[in-house]
């Protein structure tokens, strides 16, 4: 049977899912039916990860046990730290993260025929260790020691602690926690799809996470927040924002951090991040937030009618750099959050699994002769 080819599978459902939902017209994102606004206001990343993976908010005892399990598994083995030390310090942190997560899987048995409990334990281990790997690479590449995570801190606070070897301001930790909640899942994007494809072969959760990390590392997926930050820095002052952006628009250049395949109104995550970017920039006196606001105003005057609005990446870079996170770690921070979503999708995929095996439209020749090498 011939099928129409849809490039990028745009608009083609590839699975039934109950993990997250986006309404691009209303600007609504829900995890398991709960709005991200509600979760950002009231939840923590750990609780959100539980919600994504188990399908419901935890009871107090379930949550205590989940948090306790986290602290049991978040330390990296010495061999993993040694492995990270051997990676080139000039390499990208996303590559280090992908290599380390793939390698971590080698330390834990079994890797096949996992029971549901073993699979969930592996998922928890990956979520808990991902921030440790990012922080370890960041510190080791600068010749600094990697501090082990502290049991009394949550995942976001621990990440900031490990990055600077200093306990963070609780407000900074809470803002990062909110960022992680906002990035934890986003329906069937490229990395989630990649993870589900790999999971459908019954590969283990470490392989699933490392494949999804590879997909996220591409510039068409993670990374527009780095471009948005570079734009604000090039603009330099709030007064320069209008002429600079108007010139970009005149020359039909794309504005990083604007536009979305699904959202035709403001991305709900951008609204929340804007508020935190403002609070952090006010505290530090960094003018970059004002530059972003002026730029947003000008772009919106031209493009709002066309449905082009700020997306999650317009303000997230400001938040991350105000929290002292280096620019090449922006996408790894995205990954720290998104592993929860990838692994929730893996668990869902395996509830009613069928290996992905799409077809293709062959456009090459047939019946070609084999020509011996000396006759070519
Ligand atoms: N700045 C200026 N114009 C934009 C724009 C932007 N950031 N995003 C989209 N547009 C315009 C396109 O030029 C196109 O105009 P046209 O119809 O006159 O040709 C129209 O809006 C549709 O854009 P298109 O790129 O086809 O939409 P898409 O759904 O395929 O792409 C993105 C979505 C996110 C890839 C796109 O908006 C983009 O490149 N944004 C900038 C990068 C970014 O912020 N990425 C992070 C996404 S979370």
Coordinates of C-alpha atoms and ligand atoms in Angstrom, one line a residue:
X1 CA 0.0 0.0 0.0
X2 CA 1.5 3.4 -1.0
X3 CA 1.5 6.1 1.7
X4 CA 2.1 9.8 1.3
X5 CA 5.5 10.9 2.5
X6 CA 5.3 13.6 5.3
X7 CA 8.7 15.2 5.8
X8 CA 9.6 15.3 9.5
X9 CA 6.4 13.3 10.2
X10 CA 4.7 16.7 10.8
X11 CA 1.2 16.1 12.3
X12 CA 1.5 12.3 12.3
X13 CA 0.8 10.7 15.7
X14 CA 3.4 8.0 16.5
X15 CA 2.0 6.9 19.8
X16 CA -0.9 7.3 22.2
X17 CA 0.5 9.1 25.2
X18 CA -0.8 10.3 28.6
X19 CA 2.5 11.9 29.7
X20 CA 2.1 15.5 28.6
X21 CA -0.2 17.7 26.4
X22 CA 0.2 21.0 24.6
X23 CA -2.5 23.2 23.3
X24 CA -0.7 25.6 21.0
X25 CA -3.6 27.9 20.4
X26 CA -4.3 28.5 24.1
X27 CA -0.7 28.4 25.2
X28 CA -1.3 25.5 27.6
X29 CA 1.1 22.8 28.6
X30 CA 0.1 20.0 31.0
X31 CA 1.9 17.1 32.6
X32 CA -0.5 14.2 33.3
X33 CA -3.3 16.8 33.1
X34 CA -1.8 19.3 35.5
X35 CA -0.8 22.7 34.1
X36 CA 2.9 23.6 34.2
X37 CA 1.9 26.9 35.9
X38 CA 0.5 25.0 38.8
X39 CA 3.5 22.7 39.0
X40 CA 6.0 25.6 38.7
X41 CA 4.1 27.4 41.6
X42 CA 3.6 24.4 43.9
X43 CA 5.8 21.4 43.0
X44 CA 9.5 20.5 42.9
X45 CA 11.4 18.8 40.1
X46 CA 11.6 15.6 42.0
X47 CA 7.8 15.5 42.6
X48 CA 7.3 16.4 38.9
X49 CA 9.6 13.6 37.8
X50 CA 7.5 11.2 40.0
X51 CA 4.3 12.5 38.4
X52 CA 5.6 12.0 34.9
X53 CA 6.9 8.5 35.6
X54 CA 4.1 7.1 37.8
X55 CA 1.2 9.1 36.4
X56 CA 0.0 10.6 39.7
X57 CA 1.3 13.0 42.4
X58 CA 3.0 11.0 45.1
X59 CA 1.5 10.5 48.6
X60 CA 3.8 11.8 51.4
X61 CA 5.1 8.3 52.0
X62 CA 5.7 7.6 48.3
X63 CA 7.5 10.9 48.0
X64 CA 9.6 10.3 51.0
X65 CA 10.7 7.0 49.6
X66 CA 11.3 8.4 46.2
X67 CA 13.5 11.2 47.6
X68 CA 15.3 8.8 49.8
X69 CA 16.0 6.5 46.8
X70 CA 17.4 9.6 44.9
X71 CA 19.9 10.3 47.6
X72 CA 21.0 6.6 47.6
X73 CA 21.9 6.6 43.9
X74 CA 23.1 10.1 43.0
X75 CA 26.8 9.7 43.7
X76 CA 29.0 8.8 40.7
X77 CA 31.3 5.8 40.9
X78 CA 35.0 6.7 41.0
X79 CA 35.5 4.9 37.7
X80 CA 32.8 7.2 36.1
X81 CA 34.6 10.3 37.5
X82 CA 37.9 8.9 36.1
X83 CA 36.2 8.3 32.8
X84 CA 34.9 12.0 32.8
X85 CA 38.5 13.1 33.6
X86 CA 39.8 11.4 30.5
X87 CA 37.4 13.2 28.2
X88 CA 38.9 16.3 26.4
X89 CA 38.2 19.4 28.3
X90 CA 37.7 21.2 25.0
X91 CA 34.8 18.8 24.2
X92 CA 31.2 19.8 24.5
X93 CA 29.4 19.0 27.8
X94 CA 26.6 17.4 25.9
X95 CA 29.0 14.9 24.4
X96 CA 30.5 14.2 27.8
X97 CA 27.0 13.7 29.2
X98 CA 26.0 11.3 26.5
X99 CA 29.2 9.3 26.8
X100 CA 29.0 9.1 30.6
X101 CA 25.3 8.0 30.7
X102 CA 26.0 5.3 28.2
X103 CA 29.0 4.2 30.3
X104 CA 27.2 4.3 33.6
X105 CA 24.8 1.6 32.3
X106 CA 27.8 -0.8 32.1
X107 CA 28.1 -0.8 35.8
X108 CA 24.6 -2.1 36.5
X109 CA 23.2 -5.5 35.8
X110 CA 21.0 -6.8 34.4
X111 CA 20.8 -4.9 31.1
X112 CA 18.1 -7.0 29.5
X113 CA 14.9 -8.6 30.5
X114 CA 14.5 -6.0 33.3
X115 CA 11.6 -6.4 35.7
X116 CA 9.4 -3.3 36.0
X117 CA 11.1 -2.5 39.4
X118 CA 14.6 -2.8 37.9
X119 CA 13.7 -0.6 35.0
X120 CA 12.2 2.1 37.3
X121 CA 15.3 1.9 39.5
X122 CA 17.5 2.4 36.4
X123 CA 15.4 5.4 35.4
X124 CA 15.7 6.9 38.9
X125 CA 19.5 6.4 38.8
X126 CA 19.8 8.2 35.5
X127 CA 17.7 11.2 36.6
X128 CA 19.7 11.4 39.9
X129 CA 23.1 11.1 38.2
X130 CA 22.6 13.4 35.2
X131 CA 23.2 16.6 37.1
X132 CA 26.2 15.1 38.8
X133 CA 27.7 14.2 35.4
X134 CA 27.2 17.7 34.1
X135 CA 28.7 19.3 37.2
X136 CA 31.6 16.8 37.3
X137 CA 32.5 17.6 33.7
X138 CA 32.3 21.3 34.3
X139 CA 34.6 21.2 37.3
X140 CA 37.0 18.6 36.1
X141 CA 37.5 20.3 32.7
X142 CA 38.7 23.4 34.7
X143 CA 41.0 21.3 36.8
X144 CA 38.8 21.6 39.9
X145 CA 37.7 18.8 42.3
X146 CA 34.2 17.5 41.9
X147 CA 32.2 17.8 45.2
X148 CA 29.9 14.9 45.9
X149 CA 26.2 15.8 46.2
X150 CA 24.8 16.6 49.7
X151 CA 22.0 14.5 51.1
X152 CA 20.1 17.5 52.6
X153 CA 19.8 19.4 49.2
X154 CA 17.3 18.8 46.5
X155 CA 18.4 18.0 42.9
X156 CA 18.4 21.6 41.7
X157 CA 20.2 23.0 44.7
X158 CA 22.7 20.1 44.6
X159 CA 23.4 20.9 40.9
X160 CA 24.3 24.5 41.8
X161 CA 26.3 23.3 44.8
X162 CA 28.3 20.9 42.7
X163 CA 28.9 23.5 39.9
X164 CA 30.4 26.0 42.4
X165 CA 31.3 23.9 45.4
X166 CA 29.3 26.3 47.5
X167 CA 25.7 25.9 48.8
X168 CA 23.5 28.1 46.7
X169 CA 21.1 30.9 47.7
X170 CA 17.8 29.0 48.3
X171 CA 16.0 31.5 45.9
X172 CA 18.5 30.6 43.1
X173 CA 18.0 26.9 43.8
X174 CA 14.2 27.4 43.7
X175 CA 14.4 29.3 40.4
X176 CA 16.5 26.5 38.9
X177 CA 14.0 24.0 40.3
X178 CA 11.2 25.8 38.4
X179 CA 13.3 25.8 35.2
X180 CA 13.7 22.0 35.5
X181 CA 9.9 21.6 36.1
X182 CA 9.2 23.6 32.9
X183 CA 11.6 21.6 30.8
X184 CA 10.7 18.1 32.1
X185 CA 8.5 17.1 29.1
X186 CA 7.1 18.5 25.9
X187 CA 5.1 15.8 24.1
X188 CA 6.5 14.1 21.0
X189 CA 9.6 16.2 20.2
X190 CA 12.6 14.8 18.3
X191 CA 14.6 13.5 21.4
X192 CA 11.5 12.0 23.0
X193 CA 10.7 10.2 19.7
X194 CA 14.3 9.0 19.4
X195 CA 14.1 7.6 23.0
X196 CA 10.9 5.8 22.3
X197 CA 12.3 4.3 19.1
X198 CA 15.3 3.0 21.0
X199 CA 13.1 1.9 23.9
X200 CA 10.9 0.0 21.4
X201 CA 13.8 -2.4 20.7
X202 CA 13.9 -3.3 24.4
X203 CA 17.3 -1.5 24.8
X204 CA 17.8 -0.6 28.4
X205 CA 17.1 2.9 29.9
X206 CA 20.8 4.0 29.7
X207 CA 20.8 3.4 26.0
X208 CA 17.4 5.2 25.7
X209 CA 18.7 8.2 27.6
X210 CA 22.0 8.4 25.7
X211 CA 20.2 8.2 22.3
X212 CA 17.8 10.9 23.4
X213 CA 20.8 13.0 24.5
X214 CA 22.3 12.6 21.0
X215 CA 19.0 13.9 19.5
X216 CA 18.9 16.9 21.9
X217 CA 22.5 17.9 21.2
X218 CA 21.5 19.0 17.6
X219 CA 21.2 22.8 17.1
X220 CA 17.6 22.4 15.8
X221 CA 16.5 21.0 19.1
X222 CA 18.4 22.4 22.2
X223 CA 20.3 25.5 22.0
X224 CA 18.2 28.5 20.8
X225 CA 18.7 30.1 24.2
X226 CA 22.5 30.4 23.5
X227 CA 21.7 32.3 20.3
X228 CA 19.2 34.5 22.1
X229 CA 21.9 35.4 24.7
X230 CA 24.4 36.1 22.0
X231 CA 21.8 38.4 20.3
X232 CA 21.2 40.4 23.6
X233 CA 25.0 40.8 24.0
X234 CA 25.4 42.0 20.5
X235 CA 22.6 44.5 20.9
X236 CA 24.5 45.7 23.9
X237 CA 22.1 48.4 25.3
X238 CA 18.3 48.6 25.7
X239 CA 18.3 51.7 23.4
X240 CA 20.0 49.7 20.6
X241 CA 17.4 47.0 20.7
X242 CA 14.8 48.7 18.4
X243 CA 17.1 49.7 15.5
X244 CA 18.9 46.3 15.7
X245 CA 15.8 44.2 15.7
X246 CA 14.1 46.3 13.1
X247 CA 17.1 45.8 10.9
X248 CA 16.9 42.0 11.5
X249 CA 13.3 42.0 10.6
X250 CA 13.9 44.1 7.4
X251 CA 16.6 41.6 6.4
X252 CA 14.2 38.7 7.1
X253 CA 16.5 37.2 9.8
X254 CA 15.0 34.8 12.3
X255 CA 14.9 36.1 15.8
X256 CA 16.2 33.4 18.2
X257 CA 13.8 32.5 21.0
X258 CA 10.8 33.5 18.9
X259 CA 8.3 31.3 17.0
X260 CA 7.3 27.7 17.6
X261 CA 5.9 24.8 15.6
X262 CA 3.1 24.2 18.1
X263 CA 2.5 27.5 20.1
X264 CA 0.7 30.2 18.2
X265 CA 0.6 32.4 21.2
X266 CA 3.1 33.0 24.0
X267 CA 4.8 29.8 25.2
X268 CA 3.5 29.4 28.9
X269 CA 7.0 28.5 29.9
X270 CA 8.4 31.8 28.6
X271 CA 5.9 33.8 30.7
X272 CA 7.2 32.1 33.9
X273 CA 10.9 32.3 32.9
X274 CA 10.5 36.0 32.1
X275 CA 9.4 36.7 35.7
X276 CA 12.4 34.9 37.1
X277 CA 14.8 36.5 34.6
X278 CA 13.5 39.9 35.7
X279 CA 14.0 39.1 39.4
X280 CA 17.5 37.8 38.9
X281 CA 18.6 40.6 36.7
X282 CA 17.1 43.2 39.1
X283 CA 19.2 41.6 41.9
X284 CA 22.4 41.6 39.9
X285 CA 21.8 44.9 38.1
X286 CA 22.6 43.2 34.7
X287 CA 21.0 45.3 31.9
X288 CA 20.6 42.2 29.7
X289 CA 17.0 41.7 30.9
X290 CA 16.0 45.2 29.8
X291 CA 17.6 44.5 26.4
X292 CA 15.5 41.3 26.1
X293 CA 12.3 43.2 27.0
X294 CA 12.9 45.9 24.5
X295 CA 13.7 43.3 21.8
X296 CA 10.6 41.4 22.7
X297 CA 8.5 44.5 22.4
X298 CA 9.8 45.3 18.9
X299 CA 9.5 41.7 17.6
X300 CA 6.0 41.4 19.0
X301 CA 4.9 44.7 17.3
X302 CA 5.9 43.1 13.9
X303 CA 5.1 39.4 14.4
X304 CA 2.4 38.8 17.1
X305 CA -0.3 39.0 14.5
X306 CA 1.5 36.2 12.5
X307 CA 1.5 34.0 15.6
X308 CA 5.2 34.4 16.3
X309 CA 5.7 34.8 20.1
X310 CA 8.5 34.3 22.5
X311 CA 9.3 30.6 23.2
X312 CA 10.9 29.0 26.2
X313 CA 14.4 29.9 24.9
X314 CA 14.0 33.7 24.8
X315 CA 14.4 34.1 28.6
X316 CA 15.9 30.8 29.8
X317 CA 19.4 31.8 28.9
X318 CA 19.2 35.0 31.0
X319 CA 18.1 32.9 34.0
X320 CA 20.8 30.3 33.5
X321 CA 23.6 32.8 33.1
X322 CA 22.4 34.8 36.1
X323 CA 22.6 31.5 38.1
X324 CA 26.2 31.3 37.0
X325 CA 25.7 28.4 34.5
X326 CA 28.2 28.6 31.6
X327 CA 26.6 28.9 28.2
X328 CA 27.7 25.5 26.8
X329 CA 25.9 23.9 29.8
X330 CA 22.5 25.4 28.9
X331 CA 21.5 22.4 26.8
X332 CA 22.9 19.9 29.5
X333 CA 20.6 21.7 32.0
X334 CA 17.7 21.2 29.6
X335 CA 18.8 17.5 29.6
X336 CA 18.9 17.3 33.4
X337 CA 15.1 18.1 33.3
X338 CA 14.2 16.2 30.1
X339 CA 15.5 12.8 31.2
X340 CA 12.5 12.6 33.4
X341 CA 10.2 13.0 30.4
X342 CA 12.2 10.7 28.2
X343 CA 12.1 7.9 30.8
X344 CA 8.4 8.4 31.5
X345 CA 7.8 7.9 27.8
X346 CA 10.0 4.8 27.8
X347 CA 7.9 3.3 30.6
X348 CA 4.7 4.2 28.7
X349 CA 6.1 2.8 25.4
X350 CA 6.9 -0.5 27.1
X351 CA 3.3 -0.9 28.5
X352 CA 2.1 -1.8 25.0
X353 CA 5.3 -2.1 22.9
X354 CA 5.7 -2.7 19.3
X355 CA 9.1 -2.1 17.7
X356 CA 9.1 1.0 15.5
X357 CA 9.7 -0.1 11.9
X358 CA 8.5 2.6 9.5
X359 CA 8.8 2.3 5.8
X360 CA 10.5 4.5 3.2
X361 CA 9.9 5.7 -0.3
X362 CA 12.7 4.2 -2.4
X363 CA 13.8 6.6 -5.1
X364 CA 17.0 4.8 -6.3
X365 CA 17.6 2.7 -9.4
X366 CA 16.9 -1.1 -9.8
X367 CA 18.6 -3.9 -11.7
X368 CA 22.0 -2.3 -11.7
X369 CA 24.9 -4.5 -12.9
X370 CA 27.8 -5.2 -10.5
X371 CA 31.0 -3.7 -12.2
X372 CA 34.4 -5.2 -11.3
X373 CA 36.7 -2.7 -9.7
X374 CA 39.2 -2.7 -12.6
X375 CA 36.4 -1.9 -15.0
X376 CA 34.9 1.1 -13.1
Ligands
LIG1 N1 11.8 35.2 13.6 C1 11.3 35.7 12.5 N2 10.4 35.0 11.8 C2 10.1 33.8 12.2 C3 10.6 33.3 13.4 C4 11.5 34.0 14.1 N3 12.0 33.5 15.2 N4 10.0 32.1 13.5 C5 9.2 31.9 12.5 N5 9.2 32.9 11.7 C6 8.5 33.1 10.4 C7 9.2 32.4 9.3 O1 10.1 33.2 8.6 C8 8.0 32.0 8.4 O2 7.6 33.1 7.7 P1 7.0 33.0 6.2 O3 5.7 32.3 6.4 O4 6.8 34.4 5.8 O5 8.0 32.3 5.4 C9 6.9 31.7 9.4 O6 7.2 32.4 10.6 C10 6.8 30.2 9.8 O7 8.1 29.8 10.3 P2 8.7 28.4 10.2 O8 10.2 28.4 10.4 O9 8.3 27.7 8.9 O10 8.0 27.7 11.4 P3 8.3 26.3 12.0 O11 7.1 25.9 12.7 O12 8.8 25.3 10.9 O13 9.6 26.6 12.9 C11 10.9 27.3 14.7 C12 9.5 26.8 14.3 C13 11.0 27.2 16.2 C14 12.0 26.3 14.2 C15 11.1 28.7 14.2 O14 10.1 29.5 14.8 C16 12.5 29.2 14.5 O15 13.4 29.0 13.8 N6 12.6 30.0 15.6 C17 13.9 30.6 16.1 C18 14.7 29.5 16.8 C19 14.1 29.1 18.1 O16 13.8 30.0 18.9 N7 14.1 27.8 18.4 C20 13.6 27.3 19.6 C21 12.3 26.7 19.5 S1 11.7 26.1 21.1

